[in-house]
Amino acid sequence: MNLDLLAAQAQRQGGPAEMIKTIAIFVVFYAIFYVIILRPQKKKVQAHKDRVASLVKDDEVILEGGIYGSVRAIEDGVLQVEIAEKTIVKVDQNAVRSVVSEDAKK
């Protein structure tokens, strides 16, 4: 009885060819994961960094808390954002969620 179980297990292992198939499947799944998830996310993050780096005075921004404001000054990665008349707050550049486009202003 035990010999039958050992023989059945030996037939299932398949040897080096089975290992190559398994590795190939993992490589294909990683490639699909990279193309569908990682690459677009990397492009999105880079585009956001570029937009934030190109901010200039009087640009309209939305901060992480959903606060709308206008950039008044930029110095060493710190923005001074006017969120209401004569109300200016200092925030890190990373706190900018998005830049309000010209189309959205109209």
The first five atom37 places (N, CA, C, CB, O) and aatype in JSON, in Angstrom:
{
  "aatype": [12, 2, 10, 3, 10, 10, 0, 0, 5, 0, 5, 1, 5, 7, 7, 14, 0, 6, 12, 9, 11, 16, 9, 0, 9, 13, 19, 19, 13, 18, 0, 9, 13, 18, 19, 9, 9, 10, 1, 14, 5, 11, 11, 11, 19, 5, 0, 8, 11, 3, 1, 19, 0, 15, 10, 19, 11, 3, 3, 6, 19, 9, 10, 6, 7, 7, 9, 18, 7, 15, 19, 1, 0, 9, 6, 3, 7, 19, 10, 5, 19, 6, 9, 0, 6, 11, 16, 9, 19, 11, 19, 3, 5, 2, 0, 19, 1, 15, 19, 19, 15, 6, 3, 0, 11, 11],
  "atom_mask": [
    [1, 1, 1, 1, 1],
    [1, 1, 1, 1, 1],
    [1, 1, 1, 1, 1],
    [1, 1, 1, 1, 1],
    [1, 1, 1, 1, 1],
    [1, 1, 1, 1, 1],
    [1, 1, 1, 1, 1],
    [1, 1, 1, 1, 1],
    [1, 1, 1, 1, 1],
    [1, 1, 1, 1, 1],
    [1, 1, 1, 1, 1],
    [1, 1, 1, 1, 1],
    [1, 1, 1, 1, 1],
    [1, 1, 1, 0, 1],
    [1, 1, 1, 0, 1],
    [1, 1, 1, 1, 1],
    [1, 1, 1, 1, 1],
    [1, 1, 1, 1, 1],
    [1, 1, 1, 1, 1],
    [1, 1, 1, 1, 1],
    [1, 1, 1, 1, 1],
    [1, 1, 1, 1, 1],
    [1, 1, 1, 1, 1],
    [1, 1, 1, 1, 1],
    [1, 1, 1, 1, 1],
    [1, 1, 1, 1, 1],
    [1, 1, 1, 1, 1],
    [1, 1, 1, 1, 1],
    [1, 1, 1, 1, 1],
    [1, 1, 1, 1, 1],
    [1, 1, 1, 1, 1],
    [1, 1, 1, 1, 1],
    [1, 1, 1, 1, 1],
    [1, 1, 1, 1, 1],
    [1, 1, 1, 1, 1],
    [1, 1, 1, 1, 1],
    [1, 1, 1, 1, 1],
    [1, 1, 1, 1, 1],
    [1, 1, 1, 1, 1],
    [1, 1, 1, 1, 1],
    [1, 1, 1, 1, 1],
    [1, 1, 1, 1, 1],
    [1, 1, 1, 1, 1],
    [1, 1, 1, 1, 1],
    [1, 1, 1, 1, 1],
    [1, 1, 1, 1, 1],
    [1, 1, 1, 1, 1],
    [1, 1, 1, 1, 1],
    [1, 1, 1, 1, 1],
    [1, 1, 1, 1, 1],
    [1, 1, 1, 1, 1],
    [1, 1, 1, 1, 1],
    [1, 1, 1, 1, 1],
    [1, 1, 1, 1, 1],
    [1, 1, 1, 1, 1],
    [1, 1, 1, 1, 1],
    [1, 1, 1, 1, 1],
    [1, 1, 1, 1, 1],
    [1, 1, 1, 1, 1],
    [1, 1, 1, 1, 1],
    [1, 1, 1, 1, 1],
    [1, 1, 1, 1, 1],
    [1, 1, 1, 1, 1],
    [1, 1, 1, 1, 1],
    [1, 1, 1, 0, 1],
    [1, 1, 1, 0, 1],
    [1, 1, 1, 1, 1],
    [1, 1, 1, 1, 1],
    [1, 1, 1, 0, 1],
    [1, 1, 1, 1, 1],
    [1, 1, 1, 1, 1],
    [1, 1, 1, 1, 1],
    [1, 1, 1, 1, 1],
    [1, 1, 1, 1, 1],
    [1, 1, 1, 1, 1],
    [1, 1, 1, 1, 1],
    [1, 1, 1, 0, 1],
    [1, 1, 1, 1, 1],
    [1, 1, 1, 1, 1],
    [1, 1, 1, 1, 1],
    [1, 1, 1, 1, 1],
    [1, 1, 1, 1, 1],
    [1, 1, 1, 1, 1],
    [1, 1, 1, 1, 1],
    [1, 1, 1, 1, 1],
    [1, 1, 1, 1, 1],
    [1, 1, 1, 1, 1],
    [1, 1, 1, 1, 1],
    [1, 1, 1, 1, 1],
    [1, 1, 1, 1, 1],
    [1, 1, 1, 1, 1],
    [1, 1, 1, 1, 1],
    [1, 1, 1, 1, 1],
    [1, 1, 1, 1, 1],
    [1, 1, 1, 1, 1],
    [1, 1, 1, 1, 1],
    [1, 1, 1, 1, 1],
    [1, 1, 1, 1, 1],
    [1, 1, 1, 1, 1],
    [1, 1, 1, 1, 1],
    [1, 1, 1, 1, 1],
    [1, 1, 1, 1, 1],
    [1, 1, 1, 1, 1],
    [1, 1, 1, 1, 1],
    [1, 1, 1, 1, 1],
    [1, 1, 1, 1, 1]
  ],
  "atom_positions": [
    [[0.82, -1.19, 0.0], [0.0, 0.0, 0.0], [0.87, 1.26, 0.0], [-0.93, 0.0, 1.2], [0.6, 2.2, -0.74]],
    [[1.89, 1.27, 0.82], [2.77, 2.43, 0.88], [3.52, 2.63, -0.42], [3.75, 2.29, 2.02], [3.8, 3.77, -0.81]],
    [[3.85, 1.56, -1.1], [4.55, 1.68, -2.38], [3.67, 2.33, -3.43], [5.03, 0.31, -2.86], [4.15, 3.08, -4.28]],
    [[2.37, 2.06, -3.38], [1.46, 2.69, -4.33], [1.41, 4.2, -4.11], [0.04, 2.08, -4.19], [1.38, 4.97, -5.07]],
    [[1.4, 4.62, -2.85], [1.39, 6.06, -2.55], [2.67, 6.73, -3.01], [1.19, 6.29, -1.05], [2.63, 7.84, -3.55]],
    [[3.81, 6.08, -2.79], [5.09, 6.64, -3.23], [5.16, 6.73, -4.75], [6.25, 5.79, -2.71], [5.67, 7.72, -5.28]],
    [[4.66, 5.73, -5.43], [4.67, 5.73, -6.89], [3.78, 6.85, -7.43], [4.22, 4.37, -7.45], [4.14, 7.53, -8.4]],
    [[2.62, 7.04, -6.81], [1.71, 8.1, -7.25], [2.33, 9.48, -7.03], [0.37, 7.99, -6.51], [2.18, 10.37, -7.86]],
    [[3.02, 9.64, -5.91], [3.65, 10.92, -5.62], [4.8, 11.19, -6.58], [4.16, 10.94, -4.17], [4.99, 12.33, -7.01]],
    [[5.55, 10.18, -6.93], [6.67, 10.34, -7.86], [6.16, 10.75, -9.24], [7.47, 9.04, -7.96], [6.83, 11.53, -9.93]],
    [[5.02, 10.25, -9.64], [4.48, 10.61, -10.95], [4.0, 12.07, -10.96], [3.33, 9.67, -11.32], [4.05, 12.72, -12.0]],
    [[3.52, 12.57, -9.84], [3.0, 13.94, -9.77], [4.1, 15.0, -9.81], [2.18, 14.11, -8.52], [3.85, 16.11, -10.26]],
    [[5.29, 14.7, -9.36], [6.33, 15.72, -9.24], [6.8, 16.23, -10.59], [7.51, 15.17, -8.48], [7.01, 17.44, -10.71]],
    [[6.98, 15.44, -11.56], [7.26, 15.91, -12.91], [8.68, 16.33, -13.19], [0.0, 0.0, 0.0], [9.02, 16.44, -14.37]],
    [[9.51, 16.56, -12.25], [10.91, 16.87, -12.47], [11.16, 18.31, -12.89], [0.0, 0.0, 0.0], [10.36, 19.19, -12.59]],
    [[12.29, 18.55, -13.58], [12.72, 19.91, -13.94], [11.75, 20.62, -14.9], [14.08, 19.85, -14.58], [11.61, 21.84, -14.83]],
    [[11.1, 19.87, -15.77], [10.18, 20.51, -16.71], [9.03, 21.17, -15.97], [9.64, 19.47, -17.72], [8.59, 22.26, -16.35]],
    [[8.54, 20.53, -14.93], [7.44, 21.1, -14.14], [7.9, 22.36, -13.41], [6.91, 20.06, -13.14], [7.14, 23.32, -13.28]],
    [[9.14, 22.36, -12.93], [9.68, 23.52, -12.23], [9.81, 24.71, -13.19], [11.04, 23.19, -11.59], [9.52, 25.84, -12.81]],
    [[10.23, 24.46, -14.4], [10.36, 25.53, -15.39], [8.99, 26.12, -15.72], [11.04, 25.0, -16.69], [8.86, 27.33, -15.86]],
    [[7.98, 25.26, -15.83], [6.62, 25.76, -16.08], [6.14, 26.63, -14.92], [5.65, 24.58, -16.29], [5.53, 27.68, -15.14]],
    [[6.42, 26.2, -13.7], [6.0, 26.97, -12.53], [6.68, 28.33, -12.5], [6.31, 26.19, -11.24], [6.03, 29.35, -12.24]],
    [[7.96, 28.36, -12.76], [8.7, 29.63, -12.79], [8.18, 30.52, -13.91], [10.22, 29.38, -12.96], [8.04, 31.73, -13.73]],
    [[7.9, 29.94, -15.07], [7.38, 30.72, -16.19], [6.03, 31.35, -15.84], [7.24, 29.83, -17.44], [5.76, 32.49, -16.21]],
    [[5.19, 30.6, -15.14], [3.89, 31.14, -14.73], [4.08, 32.34, -13.8], [3.04, 30.05, -14.04], [3.4, 33.35, -13.95]],
    [[5.0, 32.22, -12.83], [5.26, 33.34, -11.92], [5.78, 34.56, -12.67], [6.26, 32.93, -10.84], [5.39, 35.69, -12.38]],
    [[6.65, 34.34, -13.64], [7.2, 35.45, -14.43], [6.09, 36.13, -15.23], [8.31, 34.95, -15.39], [6.04, 37.36, -15.29]],
    [[5.21, 35.35, -15.83], [4.11, 35.92, -16.61], [3.17, 36.72, -15.71], [3.33, 34.8, -17.34], [2.76, 37.82, -16.07]],
    [[2.84, 36.17, -14.54], [1.96, 36.9, -13.62], [2.61, 38.19, -13.13], [1.6, 36.02, -12.42], [1.93, 39.21, -13.0]],
    [[3.91, 38.17, -12.86], [4.59, 39.39, -12.43], [4.59, 40.42, -13.56], [6.04, 39.08, -12.0], [4.38, 41.61, -13.31]],
    [[4.81, 39.99, -14.79], [4.81, 40.92, -15.92], [3.44, 41.57, -16.09], [5.21, 40.19, -17.22], [3.34, 42.77, -16.33]],
    [[2.38, 40.77, -15.95], [1.02, 41.32, -16.05], [0.77, 42.29, -14.9], [-0.03, 40.18, -16.02], [0.22, 43.37, -15.13]],
    [[1.17, 41.94, -13.69], [1.01, 42.8, -12.52], [1.75, 44.12, -12.73], [1.52, 42.1, -11.25], [1.23, 45.18, -12.4]],
    [[2.96, 44.05, -13.28], [3.76, 45.25, -13.51], [3.08, 46.16, -14.53], [5.16, 44.87, -14.0], [2.97, 47.37, -14.32]],
    [[2.62, 45.58, -15.63], [2.03, 46.38, -16.7], [0.69, 46.98, -16.28], [1.84, 45.53, -17.96], [0.39, 48.12, -16.63]],
    [[-0.1, 46.23, -15.53], [-1.44, 46.7, -15.18], [-1.43, 47.61, -13.96], [-2.34, 45.52, -14.92], [-2.21, 48.56, -13.9]],
    [[-0.57, 47.34, -12.97], [-0.65, 48.08, -11.71], [0.57, 48.97, -11.45], [-0.8, 47.12, -10.56], [0.41, 50.17, -11.25]],
    [[1.75, 48.41, -11.46], [2.93, 49.16, -11.03], [3.31, 50.3, -11.98], [4.1, 48.22, -10.9], [3.56, 51.42, -11.53]],
    [[3.35, 50.03, -13.27], [3.78, 51.05, -14.23], [2.84, 52.26, -14.26], [3.87, 50.43, -15.61], [3.33, 53.39, -14.2]],
    [[1.53, 52.06, -14.35], [0.65, 53.24, -14.34], [0.73, 54.03, -13.03], [-0.79, 52.81, -14.57], [0.67, 55.26, -13.04]],
    [[0.88, 53.33, -11.91], [0.99, 54.02, -10.62], [2.26, 54.86, -10.57], [0.97, 53.01, -9.46], [2.26, 55.98, -10.06]],
    [[3.35, 54.31, -11.1], [4.62, 55.04, -11.12], [4.5, 56.3, -11.99], [5.76, 54.14, -11.64], [5.01, 57.35, -11.62]],
    [[3.84, 56.18, -13.13], [3.64, 57.34, -14.01], [2.78, 58.4, -13.33], [3.0, 56.91, -15.34], [3.05, 59.6, -13.45]],
    [[1.75, 57.96, -12.62], [0.86, 58.89, -11.93], [1.6, 59.65, -10.84], [-0.34, 58.14, -11.33], [1.43, 60.86, -10.7]],
    [[2.43, 58.96, -10.07], [3.2, 59.59, -9.0], [4.2, 60.59, -9.6], [3.95, 58.53, -8.16], [4.36, 61.69, -9.07]],
    [[4.85, 60.22, -10.69], [5.83, 61.11, -11.32], [5.14, 62.35, -11.88], [6.59, 60.38, -12.43], [5.67, 63.46, -11.76]],
    [[3.97, 62.19, -12.49], [3.24, 63.34, -13.02], [2.83, 64.28, -11.89], [1.99, 62.87, -13.8], [2.89, 65.5, -12.06]],
    [[2.42, 63.73, -10.76], [2.04, 64.57, -9.61], [3.26, 65.33, -9.09], [1.42, 63.71, -8.48], [3.16, 66.52, -8.78]],
    [[4.41, 64.65, -8.99], [5.63, 65.33, -8.53], [6.01, 66.46, -9.47], [6.79, 64.32, -8.42], [6.41, 67.53, -9.02]],
    [[5.88, 66.23, -10.77], [6.21, 67.27, -11.75], [5.27, 68.47, -11.62], [6.14, 66.7, -13.17], [5.71, 69.62, -11.69]],
    [[3.97, 68.21, -11.43], [3.01, 69.31, -11.27], [3.31, 70.12, -10.03], [1.58, 68.77, -11.21], [3.28, 71.35, -10.06]],
    [[3.6, 69.44, -8.92], [3.88, 70.15, -7.67], [5.18, 70.93, -7.79], [3.95, 69.15, -6.49], [5.29, 72.04, -7.26]],
    [[6.17, 70.37, -8.47], [7.45, 71.06, -8.63], [7.32, 72.3, -9.52], [8.49, 70.11, -9.21], [8.12, 73.23, -9.42]],
    [[6.31, 72.31, -10.39], [6.16, 73.44, -11.31], [5.19, 74.5, -10.8], [5.7, 72.94, -12.66], [4.79, 75.38, -11.55]],
    [[4.81, 74.42, -9.54], [3.89, 75.42, -8.97], [4.55, 76.8, -8.96], [3.46, 75.02, -7.55], [5.74, 76.93, -8.69]],
    [[3.75, 77.8, -9.24], [4.21, 79.18, -9.18], [3.17, 79.99, -8.4], [4.43, 79.78, -10.62], [2.08, 79.51, -8.1]],
    [[3.52, 81.21, -8.09], [2.63, 82.09, -7.33], [1.3, 82.24, -8.08], [3.29, 83.48, -7.1], [1.27, 82.32, -9.3]],
    [[0.22, 82.28, -7.32], [-1.15, 82.45, -7.79], [-1.75, 81.19, -8.42], [-1.2, 83.56, -8.79], [-2.85, 81.25, -8.97]],
    [[-1.07, 80.06, -8.37], [-1.68, 78.8, -8.8], [-2.72, 78.37, -7.78], [-0.61, 77.68, -8.99], [-2.5, 78.49, -6.57]],
    [[-3.84, 77.87, -8.26], [-4.89, 77.36, -7.38], [-4.6, 75.89, -7.1], [-6.31, 77.55, -8.02], [-4.34, 75.12, -8.03]],
    [[-4.65, 75.5, -5.83], [-4.35, 74.12, -5.44], [-5.44, 73.59, -4.51], [-2.97, 74.03, -4.77], [-6.19, 74.35, -3.89]],
    [[-5.5, 72.27, -4.44], [-6.35, 71.59, -3.46], [-5.4, 70.83, -2.54], [-7.41, 70.63, -4.14], [-4.59, 70.03, -3.01]],
    [[-5.5, 71.08, -1.25], [-4.63, 70.41, -0.28], [-5.24, 69.07, 0.13], [-4.41, 71.3, 0.96], [-6.39, 68.78, -0.19]],
    [[-4.46, 68.25, 0.83], [-4.9, 66.91, 1.22], [-6.19, 66.91, 2.03], [-3.83, 66.24, 2.01], [-6.96, 65.95, 1.94]],
    [[-6.44, 67.91, 2.8], [-7.66, 67.97, 3.6], [-8.87, 68.43, 2.8], [0.0, 0.0, 0.0], [-9.97, 68.56, 3.36]],
    [[-8.7, 68.68, 1.51], [-9.78, 69.16, 0.68], [-9.91, 70.67, 0.69], [0.0, 0.0, 0.0], [-10.91, 71.21, 0.23]],
    [[-8.92, 71.34, 1.22], [-8.94, 72.8, 1.31], [-8.44, 73.4, 0.0], [-8.08, 73.3, 2.52], [-7.37, 73.04, -0.49]],
    [[-9.22, 74.32, -0.55], [-8.83, 75.03, -1.76], [-8.07, 76.28, -1.35], [-10.06, 75.39, -2.64], [-8.4, 76.93, -0.36]],
    [[-7.05, 76.62, -2.13], [-6.3, 77.82, -1.83], [-5.48, 78.27, -3.01], [0.0, 0.0, 0.0], [-5.45, 77.63, -4.06]],
    [[-4.82, 79.39, -2.82], [-3.99, 79.99, -3.85], [-2.57, 80.14, -3.31], [-4.56, 81.37, -4.3], [-2.37, 80.64, -2.21]],
    [[-1.61, 79.7, -4.09], [-0.21, 79.75, -3.67], [0.24, 81.2, -3.65], [0.7, 78.89, -4.61], [0.09, 81.92, -4.64]],
    [[0.8, 81.62, -2.52], [1.3, 82.99, -2.39], [2.82, 83.05, -2.4], [0.77, 83.6, -1.11], [3.4, 84.04, -2.84]],
    [[3.48, 82.0, -1.91], [4.95, 81.98, -1.91], [5.41, 80.53, -1.81], [5.53, 82.83, -0.73], [4.72, 79.66, -1.28]],
    [[6.62, 80.3, -2.35], [7.23, 78.97, -2.29], [8.67, 79.15, -1.85], [7.15, 78.23, -3.68], [9.43, 79.9, -2.46]],
    [[9.06, 78.44, -0.78], [10.44, 78.52, -0.32], [10.84, 77.2, 0.33], [10.63, 79.69, 0.67], [10.22, 76.77, 1.3]],
    [[11.86, 76.56, -0.21], [12.42, 75.33, 0.34], [11.38, 74.24, 0.58], [13.13, 75.63, 1.63], [11.39, 73.61, 1.64]],
    [[10.51, 74.01, -0.37], [9.53, 72.94, -0.24], [8.34, 73.28, 0.64], [0.0, 0.0, 0.0], [7.49, 72.42, 0.89]],
    [[8.27, 74.51, 1.11], [7.14, 74.95, 1.94], [6.34, 75.98, 1.15], [7.63, 75.54, 3.32], [6.89, 76.95, 0.63]],
    [[5.04, 75.74, 1.07], [4.16, 76.66, 0.36], [3.41, 77.53, 1.35], [3.18, 75.89, -0.54], [3.01, 77.08, 2.43]],
    [[3.22, 78.78, 0.98], [2.31, 79.64, 1.73], [1.05, 79.73, 0.87], [2.94, 81.08, 2.03], [1.07, 80.27, -0.24]],
    [[-0.04, 79.18, 1.41], [-1.28, 79.09, 0.66], [-2.34, 79.97, 1.32], [-1.77, 77.62, 0.57], [-2.6, 79.87, 2.52]],
    [[-2.94, 80.85, 0.51], [-4.02, 81.7, 1.02], [-5.32, 80.94, 0.85], [-4.06, 83.09, 0.27], [-5.75, 80.67, -0.27]],
    [[-5.96, 80.6, 1.98], [-7.19, 79.82, 1.94], [-8.44, 80.69, 2.11], [-7.16, 78.74, 3.01], [-9.55, 80.25, 1.82]],
    [[-8.25, 81.89, 2.58], [-9.33, 82.87, 2.69], [-8.66, 84.24, 2.65], [-10.19, 82.68, 4.02], [-7.44, 84.34, 2.7]],
    [[-9.46, 85.27, 2.55], [-8.88, 86.61, 2.47], [-8.04, 86.89, 3.71], [-9.98, 87.68, 2.3], [-8.54, 86.84, 4.84]],
    [[-6.77, 87.19, 3.5], [-5.79, 87.49, 4.55], [-5.56, 86.32, 5.51], [-6.25, 88.7, 5.33], [-5.14, 86.52, 6.65]],
    [[-5.84, 85.1, 5.06], [-5.57, 83.91, 5.87], [-4.59, 83.04, 5.09], [-6.89, 83.12, 6.21], [-4.96, 82.38, 4.11]],
    [[-3.34, 83.04, 5.54], [-2.29, 82.3, 4.84], [-1.78, 81.21, 5.77], [-1.14, 83.24, 4.39], [-1.46, 81.45, 6.93]],
    [[-1.69, 79.99, 5.22], [-1.16, 78.86, 5.99], [0.08, 78.34, 5.28], [-2.22, 77.73, 6.15], [0.2, 78.41, 4.06]],
    [[1.01, 77.82, 6.08], [2.2, 77.2, 5.53], [1.98, 75.69, 5.48], [3.47, 77.55, 6.36], [1.57, 75.09, 6.47]],
    [[2.24, 75.09, 4.32], [2.1, 73.64, 4.17], [3.29, 73.1, 3.4], [0.77, 73.29, 3.44], [3.93, 73.82, 2.63]],
    [[3.57, 71.85, 3.61], [4.61, 71.16, 2.86], [4.12, 70.93, 1.43], [5.0, 69.82, 3.54], [2.92, 70.78, 1.21]],
    [[5.03, 70.92, 0.47], [4.63, 70.68, -0.92], [3.92, 69.35, -1.09], [5.86, 70.72, -1.83], [3.06, 69.2, -1.96]],
    [[4.26, 68.37, -0.26], [3.63, 67.06, -0.36], [2.16, 67.08, 0.07], [4.38, 66.06, 0.49], [1.45, 66.11, -0.17]],
    [[1.7, 68.16, 0.69], [0.31, 68.27, 1.11], [-0.61, 68.68, -0.04], [0.18, 69.26, 2.24], [-1.83, 68.72, 0.13]],
    [[-0.05, 68.97, -1.2], [-0.86, 69.37, -2.35], [-1.42, 68.1, -3.0], [-0.02, 70.2, -3.38], [-0.67, 67.26, -3.48]],
    [[-2.75, 67.99, -3.0], [-3.39, 66.83, -3.63], [-3.42, 67.01, -5.14], [-4.81, 66.63, -3.08], [-3.09, 66.1, -5.89]],
    [[-3.84, 68.21, -5.58], [-3.89, 68.46, -7.01], [-3.84, 69.96, -7.29], [-5.16, 67.85, -7.63], [-4.02, 70.79, -6.4]],
    [[-3.58, 70.27, -8.54], [-3.55, 71.65, -9.0], [-4.83, 71.88, -9.78], [-2.26, 71.96, -9.87], [-5.17, 71.09, -10.67]],
    [[-5.55, 72.95, -9.46], [-6.81, 73.25, -10.15], [-6.46, 73.76, -11.54], [-7.67, 74.29, -9.36], [-5.72, 74.73, -11.69]],
    [[-7.01, 73.11, -12.55], [-6.69, 73.49, -13.93], [-7.47, 74.73, -14.33], [-6.99, 72.34, -14.89], [-8.43, 75.13, -13.67]],
    [[-7.06, 75.33, -15.42], [-7.72, 76.53, -15.93], [-9.16, 76.22, -16.34], [-6.94, 77.12, -17.12], [-10.05, 77.06, -16.17]],
    [[-9.4, 75.02, -16.87], [-10.75, 74.64, -17.29], [-11.69, 74.56, -16.1], [-10.72, 73.3, -18.04], [-12.86, 74.92, -16.21]],
    [[-11.2, 74.08, -14.97], [-12.04, 73.93, -13.79], [-12.39, 75.28, -13.18], [-11.34, 73.05, -12.75], [-13.42, 75.41, -12.52]],
    [[-11.56, 76.29, -13.4], [-11.82, 77.62, -12.84], [-12.98, 78.31, -13.55], [-10.56, 78.48, -12.94], [-13.7, 79.1, -12.93]],
    [[-13.17, 78.02, -14.83], [-14.18, 78.72, -15.64], [-15.58, 78.26, -15.35], [-13.9, 78.55, -17.11], [-16.53, 78.75, -15.95]]
  ]
}
